[in-house]
Amino acid sequence: MLVLGIDPGSITSGWALLKSEGKRIEYVGSGVLEFDKKVDFLERLTQIKETSDALINELSPDEVALESLIFVKSPTSLIKLAQTRGIILSALVERFRGKIFEYSPNLIKSTAVGYGHADKVSVQKFLDMTLGKRDYKTHDESDAVAIALCHILNKNSLGKKSSKPSGGKGLAASVAHKLKA
């Protein structure tokens, strides 16, 4: 199964593709979609939609995982982020009905390192240990890898345990043997 993780943003969006096959999880690729911040925001939404469509067509994932909306101090930033997520979701909904998943930043961190308020350095160390050391261009890119990995680990735990992800209760540690470096 190919999982596309997306960390949405109106200037940069991170993406990552991971492959889950049985008990193995492999890094396939990742990157950053960059949008022209000098262009009017509404015009930029067109760039975001077209770029998202092209990425999805190129990668052909089986499922997609996104980070849910996060708290930001600026209402304007929150509105722009929500609109950006909406545009990205519009590129996904018809093709991936029932195969789009959303995870909170705290669940993503908790799945990775067992603590929902972990810093980006701790999450990066977990990604390096489980998927191999990589030089990510931005935090958006490494966040997208963590989002895709969170989906795979939580989906695997749902099929074997209870109906709820175990999040910070050692999920990463309990499935570490399944990860391919």
JSON list of C-alpha atoms in Angstrom, two decimals:
[
{"chain": "A", "resi": 1, "resn": "MET", "atom": "CA", "xyz": [0.00, 0.00, 0.00]},
{"chain": "A", "resi": 2, "resn": "LEU", "atom": "CA", "xyz": [1.34, 3.45, -0.93]},
{"chain": "A", "resi": 3, "resn": "VAL", "atom": "CA", "xyz": [0.52, 6.22, 1.54]},
{"chain": "A", "resi": 4, "resn": "LEU", "atom": "CA", "xyz": [0.89, 9.87, 0.64]},
{"chain": "A", "resi": 5, "resn": "GLY", "atom": "CA", "xyz": [1.42, 12.14, 3.64]},
{"chain": "A", "resi": 6, "resn": "ILE", "atom": "CA", "xyz": [0.74, 15.84, 3.17]},
{"chain": "A", "resi": 7, "resn": "ASP", "atom": "CA", "xyz": [1.64, 18.74, 5.45]},
{"chain": "A", "resi": 8, "resn": "PRO", "atom": "CA", "xyz": [-0.48, 21.50, 3.90]},
{"chain": "A", "resi": 9, "resn": "GLY", "atom": "CA", "xyz": [0.66, 25.11, 3.67]},
{"chain": "A", "resi": 10, "resn": "SER", "atom": "CA", "xyz": [-0.17, 28.13, 1.53]},
{"chain": "A", "resi": 11, "resn": "ILE", "atom": "CA", "xyz": [3.47, 28.91, 0.70]},
{"chain": "A", "resi": 12, "resn": "THR", "atom": "CA", "xyz": [5.05, 25.46, 1.04]},
{"chain": "A", "resi": 13, "resn": "SER", "atom": "CA", "xyz": [3.45, 22.04, 1.44]},
{"chain": "A", "resi": 14, "resn": "GLY", "atom": "CA", "xyz": [5.43, 18.98, 2.37]},
{"chain": "A", "resi": 15, "resn": "TRP", "atom": "CA", "xyz": [4.68, 15.59, 0.84]},
{"chain": "A", "resi": 16, "resn": "ALA", "atom": "CA", "xyz": [5.98, 12.08, 1.45]},
{"chain": "A", "resi": 17, "resn": "LEU", "atom": "CA", "xyz": [5.28, 8.68, -0.05]},
{"chain": "A", "resi": 18, "resn": "LEU", "atom": "CA", "xyz": [5.76, 5.57, 2.09]},
{"chain": "A", "resi": 19, "resn": "LYS", "atom": "CA", "xyz": [5.16, 1.97, 1.11]},
{"chain": "A", "resi": 20, "resn": "SER", "atom": "CA", "xyz": [3.65, -0.47, 3.57]},
{"chain": "A", "resi": 21, "resn": "GLU", "atom": "CA", "xyz": [3.92, -4.10, 2.56]},
{"chain": "A", "resi": 22, "resn": "GLY", "atom": "CA", "xyz": [3.03, -6.66, 5.19]},
{"chain": "A", "resi": 23, "resn": "LYS", "atom": "CA", "xyz": [5.28, -5.89, 8.13]},
{"chain": "A", "resi": 24, "resn": "ARG", "atom": "CA", "xyz": [7.65, -3.64, 6.17]},
{"chain": "A", "resi": 25, "resn": "ILE", "atom": "CA", "xyz": [7.51, 0.12, 5.83]},
{"chain": "A", "resi": 26, "resn": "GLU", "atom": "CA", "xyz": [9.75, 1.75, 3.26]},
{"chain": "A", "resi": 27, "resn": "TYR", "atom": "CA", "xyz": [10.53, 5.34, 2.39]},
{"chain": "A", "resi": 28, "resn": "VAL", "atom": "CA", "xyz": [9.77, 5.93, -1.30]},
{"chain": "A", "resi": 29, "resn": "GLY", "atom": "CA", "xyz": [10.25, 9.67, -1.63]},
{"chain": "A", "resi": 30, "resn": "SER", "atom": "CA", "xyz": [9.41, 13.11, -0.31]},
{"chain": "A", "resi": 31, "resn": "GLY", "atom": "CA", "xyz": [9.63, 16.74, -1.21]},
{"chain": "A", "resi": 32, "resn": "VAL", "atom": "CA", "xyz": [8.24, 20.23, -0.91]},
{"chain": "A", "resi": 33, "resn": "LEU", "atom": "CA", "xyz": [5.73, 21.95, -3.15]},
{"chain": "A", "resi": 34, "resn": "GLU", "atom": "CA", "xyz": [6.60, 25.64, -3.27]},
{"chain": "A", "resi": 35, "resn": "PHE", "atom": "CA", "xyz": [4.09, 28.30, -4.22]},
{"chain": "A", "resi": 36, "resn": "ASP", "atom": "CA", "xyz": [4.86, 31.86, -5.27]},
{"chain": "A", "resi": 37, "resn": "LYS", "atom": "CA", "xyz": [4.20, 34.02, -2.20]},
{"chain": "A", "resi": 38, "resn": "LYS", "atom": "CA", "xyz": [4.36, 37.17, -4.32]},
{"chain": "A", "resi": 39, "resn": "VAL", "atom": "CA", "xyz": [1.23, 36.07, -6.18]},
{"chain": "A", "resi": 40, "resn": "ASP", "atom": "CA", "xyz": [-2.16, 37.09, -4.82]},
{"chain": "A", "resi": 41, "resn": "PHE", "atom": "CA", "xyz": [-3.46, 34.40, -2.43]},
{"chain": "A", "resi": 42, "resn": "LEU", "atom": "CA", "xyz": [-6.51, 33.56, -4.53]},
{"chain": "A", "resi": 43, "resn": "GLU", "atom": "CA", "xyz": [-4.30, 33.07, -7.58]},
{"chain": "A", "resi": 44, "resn": "ARG", "atom": "CA", "xyz": [-1.94, 30.97, -5.47]},
{"chain": "A", "resi": 45, "resn": "LEU", "atom": "CA", "xyz": [-4.86, 28.64, -4.68]},
{"chain": "A", "resi": 46, "resn": "THR", "atom": "CA", "xyz": [-4.97, 27.81, -8.40]},
{"chain": "A", "resi": 47, "resn": "GLN", "atom": "CA", "xyz": [-1.25, 26.92, -8.26]},
{"chain": "A", "resi": 48, "resn": "ILE", "atom": "CA", "xyz": [-1.87, 24.77, -5.19]},
{"chain": "A", "resi": 49, "resn": "LYS", "atom": "CA", "xyz": [-4.73, 22.88, -6.87]},
{"chain": "A", "resi": 50, "resn": "GLU", "atom": "CA", "xyz": [-2.83, 22.29, -10.12]},
{"chain": "A", "resi": 51, "resn": "THR", "atom": "CA", "xyz": [0.37, 21.24, -8.33]},
{"chain": "A", "resi": 52, "resn": "SER", "atom": "CA", "xyz": [-1.55, 18.92, -5.98]},
{"chain": "A", "resi": 53, "resn": "ASP", "atom": "CA", "xyz": [-3.37, 17.31, -8.91]},
{"chain": "A", "resi": 54, "resn": "ALA", "atom": "CA", "xyz": [-0.08, 16.75, -10.75]},
{"chain": "A", "resi": 55, "resn": "LEU", "atom": "CA", "xyz": [1.61, 15.25, -7.66]},
{"chain": "A", "resi": 56, "resn": "ILE", "atom": "CA", "xyz": [-1.29, 12.88, -6.99]},
{"chain": "A", "resi": 57, "resn": "ASN", "atom": "CA", "xyz": [-1.36, 11.73, -10.61]},
{"chain": "A", "resi": 58, "resn": "GLU", "atom": "CA", "xyz": [2.41, 11.19, -10.62]},
{"chain": "A", "resi": 59, "resn": "LEU", "atom": "CA", "xyz": [2.60, 9.26, -7.33]},
{"chain": "A", "resi": 60, "resn": "SER", "atom": "CA", "xyz": [-0.69, 7.29, -7.54]},
{"chain": "A", "resi": 61, "resn": "PRO", "atom": "CA", "xyz": [-1.04, 6.59, -3.81]},
{"chain": "A", "resi": 62, "resn": "ASP", "atom": "CA", "xyz": [-3.58, 4.16, -2.37]},
{"chain": "A", "resi": 63, "resn": "GLU", "atom": "CA", "xyz": [-4.38, 6.31, 0.66]},
{"chain": "A", "resi": 64, "resn": "VAL", "atom": "CA", "xyz": [-3.71, 9.87, 1.75]},
{"chain": "A", "resi": 65, "resn": "ALA", "atom": "CA", "xyz": [-3.03, 11.26, 5.23]},
{"chain": "A", "resi": 66, "resn": "LEU", "atom": "CA", "xyz": [-3.05, 14.95, 6.13]},
{"chain": "A", "resi": 67, "resn": "GLU", "atom": "CA", "xyz": [-2.31, 16.95, 9.22]},
{"chain": "A", "resi": 68, "resn": "SER", "atom": "CA", "xyz": [-5.46, 18.45, 10.69]},
{"chain": "A", "resi": 69, "resn": "LEU", "atom": "CA", "xyz": [-5.80, 22.17, 11.26]},
{"chain": "A", "resi": 70, "resn": "ILE", "atom": "CA", "xyz": [-3.50, 23.51, 13.92]},
{"chain": "A", "resi": 71, "resn": "PHE", "atom": "CA", "xyz": [-3.97, 26.40, 16.29]},
{"chain": "A", "resi": 72, "resn": "VAL", "atom": "CA", "xyz": [-2.35, 29.57, 15.02]},
{"chain": "A", "resi": 73, "resn": "LYS", "atom": "CA", "xyz": [-2.37, 32.97, 16.68]},
{"chain": "A", "resi": 74, "resn": "SER", "atom": "CA", "xyz": [-3.37, 34.85, 13.55]},
{"chain": "A", "resi": 75, "resn": "PRO", "atom": "CA", "xyz": [-6.96, 34.36, 12.35]},
{"chain": "A", "resi": 76, "resn": "THR", "atom": "CA", "xyz": [-5.83, 35.38, 8.86]},
{"chain": "A", "resi": 77, "resn": "SER", "atom": "CA", "xyz": [-3.21, 32.61, 8.81]},
{"chain": "A", "resi": 78, "resn": "LEU", "atom": "CA", "xyz": [-5.77, 30.08, 10.05]},
{"chain": "A", "resi": 79, "resn": "ILE", "atom": "CA", "xyz": [-8.21, 31.09, 7.30]},
{"chain": "A", "resi": 80, "resn": "LYS", "atom": "CA", "xyz": [-5.51, 30.79, 4.63]},
{"chain": "A", "resi": 81, "resn": "LEU", "atom": "CA", "xyz": [-4.44, 27.39, 5.95]},
{"chain": "A", "resi": 82, "resn": "ALA", "atom": "CA", "xyz": [-8.06, 26.19, 6.00]},
{"chain": "A", "resi": 83, "resn": "GLN", "atom": "CA", "xyz": [-8.59, 27.36, 2.42]},
{"chain": "A", "resi": 84, "resn": "THR", "atom": "CA", "xyz": [-5.35, 25.69, 1.33]},
{"chain": "A", "resi": 85, "resn": "ARG", "atom": "CA", "xyz": [-6.41, 22.40, 2.95]},
{"chain": "A", "resi": 86, "resn": "GLY", "atom": "CA", "xyz": [-9.78, 22.73, 1.22]},
{"chain": "A", "resi": 87, "resn": "ILE", "atom": "CA", "xyz": [-8.13, 23.12, -2.17]},
{"chain": "A", "resi": 88, "resn": "ILE", "atom": "CA", "xyz": [-5.84, 20.14, -1.54]},
{"chain": "A", "resi": 89, "resn": "LEU", "atom": "CA", "xyz": [-8.83, 18.08, -0.36]},
{"chain": "A", "resi": 90, "resn": "SER", "atom": "CA", "xyz": [-10.72, 19.05, -3.50]},
{"chain": "A", "resi": 91, "resn": "ALA", "atom": "CA", "xyz": [-7.92, 17.42, -5.48]},
{"chain": "A", "resi": 92, "resn": "LEU", "atom": "CA", "xyz": [-8.40, 14.23, -3.44]},
{"chain": "A", "resi": 93, "resn": "VAL", "atom": "CA", "xyz": [-12.07, 13.66, -2.59]},
{"chain": "A", "resi": 94, "resn": "GLU", "atom": "CA", "xyz": [-13.37, 12.11, -5.79]},
{"chain": "A", "resi": 95, "resn": "ARG", "atom": "CA", "xyz": [-10.45, 9.78, -6.37]},
{"chain": "A", "resi": 96, "resn": "PHE", "atom": "CA", "xyz": [-9.86, 8.78, -2.74]},
{"chain": "A", "resi": 97, "resn": "ARG", "atom": "CA", "xyz": [-13.34, 8.57, -1.24]},
{"chain": "A", "resi": 98, "resn": "GLY", "atom": "CA", "xyz": [-13.00, 6.78, 2.10]},
{"chain": "A", "resi": 99, "resn": "LYS", "atom": "CA", "xyz": [-9.20, 6.73, 1.78]},
{"chain": "A", "resi": 100, "resn": "ILE", "atom": "CA", "xyz": [-8.37, 10.18, 3.15]},
{"chain": "A", "resi": 101, "resn": "PHE", "atom": "CA", "xyz": [-7.27, 10.33, 6.79]},
{"chain": "A", "resi": 102, "resn": "GLU", "atom": "CA", "xyz": [-6.54, 13.24, 9.10]},
{"chain": "A", "resi": 103, "resn": "TYR", "atom": "CA", "xyz": [-4.27, 13.30, 12.15]},
{"chain": "A", "resi": 104, "resn": "SER", "atom": "CA", "xyz": [-3.70, 15.98, 14.76]},
{"chain": "A", "resi": 105, "resn": "PRO", "atom": "CA", "xyz": [-0.15, 17.25, 15.26]},
{"chain": "A", "resi": 106, "resn": "ASN", "atom": "CA", "xyz": [-0.21, 15.84, 18.81]},
{"chain": "A", "resi": 107, "resn": "LEU", "atom": "CA", "xyz": [-1.20, 12.36, 17.63]},
{"chain": "A", "resi": 108, "resn": "ILE", "atom": "CA", "xyz": [1.51, 12.43, 14.95]},
{"chain": "A", "resi": 109, "resn": "LYS", "atom": "CA", "xyz": [4.17, 13.34, 17.55]},
{"chain": "A", "resi": 110, "resn": "SER", "atom": "CA", "xyz": [2.75, 10.92, 20.09]},
{"chain": "A", "resi": 111, "resn": "THR", "atom": "CA", "xyz": [2.83, 8.08, 17.57]},
{"chain": "A", "resi": 112, "resn": "ALA", "atom": "CA", "xyz": [6.43, 8.88, 16.68]},
{"chain": "A", "resi": 113, "resn": "VAL", "atom": "CA", "xyz": [8.03, 9.51, 20.05]},
{"chain": "A", "resi": 114, "resn": "GLY", "atom": "CA", "xyz": [5.36, 8.78, 22.66]},
{"chain": "A", "resi": 115, "resn": "TYR", "atom": "CA", "xyz": [4.85, 12.43, 23.62]},
{"chain": "A", "resi": 116, "resn": "GLY", "atom": "CA", "xyz": [2.31, 14.67, 21.92]},
{"chain": "A", "resi": 117, "resn": "HIS", "atom": "CA", "xyz": [4.23, 17.87, 22.56]},
{"chain": "A", "resi": 118, "resn": "ALA", "atom": "CA", "xyz": [7.59, 16.58, 21.32]},
{"chain": "A", "resi": 119, "resn": "ASP", "atom": "CA", "xyz": [9.78, 18.99, 19.39]},
{"chain": "A", "resi": 120, "resn": "LYS", "atom": "CA", "xyz": [10.68, 18.63, 15.73]},
{"chain": "A", "resi": 121, "resn": "VAL", "atom": "CA", "xyz": [14.21, 17.42, 16.59]},
{"chain": "A", "resi": 122, "resn": "SER", "atom": "CA", "xyz": [12.80, 14.41, 18.49]},
{"chain": "A", "resi": 123, "resn": "VAL", "atom": "CA", "xyz": [10.46, 13.54, 15.62]},
{"chain": "A", "resi": 124, "resn": "GLN", "atom": "CA", "xyz": [13.37, 13.90, 13.18]},
{"chain": "A", "resi": 125, "resn": "LYS", "atom": "CA", "xyz": [15.47, 11.47, 15.25]},
{"chain": "A", "resi": 126, "resn": "PHE", "atom": "CA", "xyz": [12.62, 8.94, 15.20]},
{"chain": "A", "resi": 127, "resn": "LEU", "atom": "CA", "xyz": [12.32, 9.25, 11.41]},
{"chain": "A", "resi": 128, "resn": "ASP", "atom": "CA", "xyz": [16.09, 8.79, 11.05]},
{"chain": "A", "resi": 129, "resn": "MET", "atom": "CA", "xyz": [16.03, 5.68, 13.25]},
{"chain": "A", "resi": 130, "resn": "THR", "atom": "CA", "xyz": [13.08, 4.06, 11.54]},
{"chain": "A", "resi": 131, "resn": "LEU", "atom": "CA", "xyz": [13.39, 5.05, 7.88]},
{"chain": "A", "resi": 132, "resn": "GLY", "atom": "CA", "xyz": [17.08, 5.91, 7.59]},
{"chain": "A", "resi": 133, "resn": "LYS", "atom": "CA", "xyz": [18.90, 9.22, 7.79]},
{"chain": "A", "resi": 134, "resn": "ARG", "atom": "CA", "xyz": [17.71, 11.75, 5.24]},
{"chain": "A", "resi": 135, "resn": "ASP", "atom": "CA", "xyz": [18.34, 15.42, 4.64]},
{"chain": "A", "resi": 136, "resn": "TYR", "atom": "CA", "xyz": [14.90, 16.96, 4.40]},
{"chain": "A", "resi": 137, "resn": "LYS", "atom": "CA", "xyz": [14.68, 20.32, 2.66]},
{"chain": "A", "resi": 138, "resn": "THR", "atom": "CA", "xyz": [12.26, 21.77, 5.24]},
{"chain": "A", "resi": 139, "resn": "HIS", "atom": "CA", "xyz": [10.28, 20.79, 8.32]},
{"chain": "A", "resi": 140, "resn": "ASP", "atom": "CA", "xyz": [7.23, 20.62, 6.04]},
{"chain": "A", "resi": 141, "resn": "GLU", "atom": "CA", "xyz": [8.85, 17.69, 4.24]},
{"chain": "A", "resi": 142, "resn": "SER", "atom": "CA", "xyz": [9.85, 15.80, 7.39]},
{"chain": "A", "resi": 143, "resn": "ASP", "atom": "CA", "xyz": [6.42, 16.52, 8.89]},
{"chain": "A", "resi": 144, "resn": "ALA", "atom": "CA", "xyz": [4.82, 14.90, 5.82]},
{"chain": "A", "resi": 145, "resn": "VAL", "atom": "CA", "xyz": [6.96, 11.80, 6.36]},
{"chain": "A", "resi": 146, "resn": "ALA", "atom": "CA", "xyz": [5.83, 11.69, 9.99]},
{"chain": "A", "resi": 147, "resn": "ILE", "atom": "CA", "xyz": [2.18, 12.08, 8.90]},
{"chain": "A", "resi": 148, "resn": "ALA", "atom": "CA", "xyz": [2.40, 9.17, 6.46]},
{"chain": "A", "resi": 149, "resn": "LEU", "atom": "CA", "xyz": [4.20, 7.03, 9.04]},
{"chain": "A", "resi": 150, "resn": "CYS", "atom": "CA", "xyz": [1.62, 7.92, 11.69]},
{"chain": "A", "resi": 151, "resn": "HIS", "atom": "CA", "xyz": [-1.14, 6.74, 9.36]},
{"chain": "A", "resi": 152, "resn": "ILE", "atom": "CA", "xyz": [0.56, 3.43, 8.62]},
{"chain": "A", "resi": 153, "resn": "LEU", "atom": "CA", "xyz": [1.38, 2.72, 12.27]},
{"chain": "A", "resi": 154, "resn": "ASN", "atom": "CA", "xyz": [-2.09, 3.66, 13.50]},
{"chain": "A", "resi": 155, "resn": "LYS", "atom": "CA", "xyz": [-3.81, 1.77, 10.70]},
{"chain": "A", "resi": 156, "resn": "ASN", "atom": "CA", "xyz": [-1.75, -1.32, 11.54]},
{"chain": "A", "resi": 157, "resn": "SER", "atom": "CA", "xyz": [-2.66, -0.99, 15.21]},
{"chain": "A", "resi": 158, "resn": "LEU", "atom": "CA", "xyz": [-6.36, -0.63, 14.39]},
{"chain": "A", "resi": 159, "resn": "GLY", "atom": "CA", "xyz": [-6.39, -3.90, 12.51]},
{"chain": "A", "resi": 160, "resn": "LYS", "atom": "CA", "xyz": [-4.73, -5.85, 15.31]},
{"chain": "A", "resi": 161, "resn": "LYS", "atom": "CA", "xyz": [-5.82, -4.31, 18.59]},
{"chain": "A", "resi": 162, "resn": "SER", "atom": "CA", "xyz": [-8.71, -2.07, 19.50]},
{"chain": "A", "resi": 163, "resn": "SER", "atom": "CA", "xyz": [-10.78, 0.34, 17.48]},
{"chain": "A", "resi": 164, "resn": "LYS", "atom": "CA", "xyz": [-8.74, 3.31, 18.70]},
{"chain": "A", "resi": 165, "resn": "PRO", "atom": "CA", "xyz": [-5.15, 4.27, 17.86]},
{"chain": "A", "resi": 166, "resn": "SER", "atom": "CA", "xyz": [-2.94, 3.83, 20.91]},
{"chain": "A", "resi": 167, "resn": "GLY", "atom": "CA", "xyz": [-1.03, 6.99, 20.06]},
{"chain": "A", "resi": 168, "resn": "GLY", "atom": "CA", "xyz": [1.44, 7.74, 22.80]},
{"chain": "A", "resi": 169, "resn": "LYS", "atom": "CA", "xyz": [1.29, 4.40, 24.57]},
{"chain": "A", "resi": 170, "resn": "GLY", "atom": "CA", "xyz": [4.38, 2.98, 22.97]},
{"chain": "A", "resi": 171, "resn": "LEU", "atom": "CA", "xyz": [2.92, 2.33, 19.51]},
{"chain": "A", "resi": 172, "resn": "ALA", "atom": "CA", "xyz": [6.15, 3.27, 17.77]},
{"chain": "A", "resi": 173, "resn": "ALA", "atom": "CA", "xyz": [8.18, 1.08, 20.10]},
{"chain": "A", "resi": 174, "resn": "SER", "atom": "CA", "xyz": [5.80, -1.85, 19.70]},
{"chain": "A", "resi": 175, "resn": "VAL", "atom": "CA", "xyz": [6.06, -1.83, 15.91]},
{"chain": "A", "resi": 176, "resn": "ALA", "atom": "CA", "xyz": [9.70, -0.74, 15.55]},
{"chain": "A", "resi": 177, "resn": "HIS", "atom": "CA", "xyz": [10.67, -4.25, 14.46]},
{"chain": "A", "resi": 178, "resn": "LYS", "atom": "CA", "xyz": [8.39, -3.81, 11.42]},
{"chain": "A", "resi": 179, "resn": "LEU", "atom": "CA", "xyz": [10.24, -0.80, 10.07]},
{"chain": "A", "resi": 180, "resn": "LYS", "atom": "CA", "xyz": [12.85, -1.16, 7.38]},
{"chain": "A", "resi": 181, "resn": "ALA", "atom": "CA", "xyz": [15.82, 1.18, 7.75]}
]
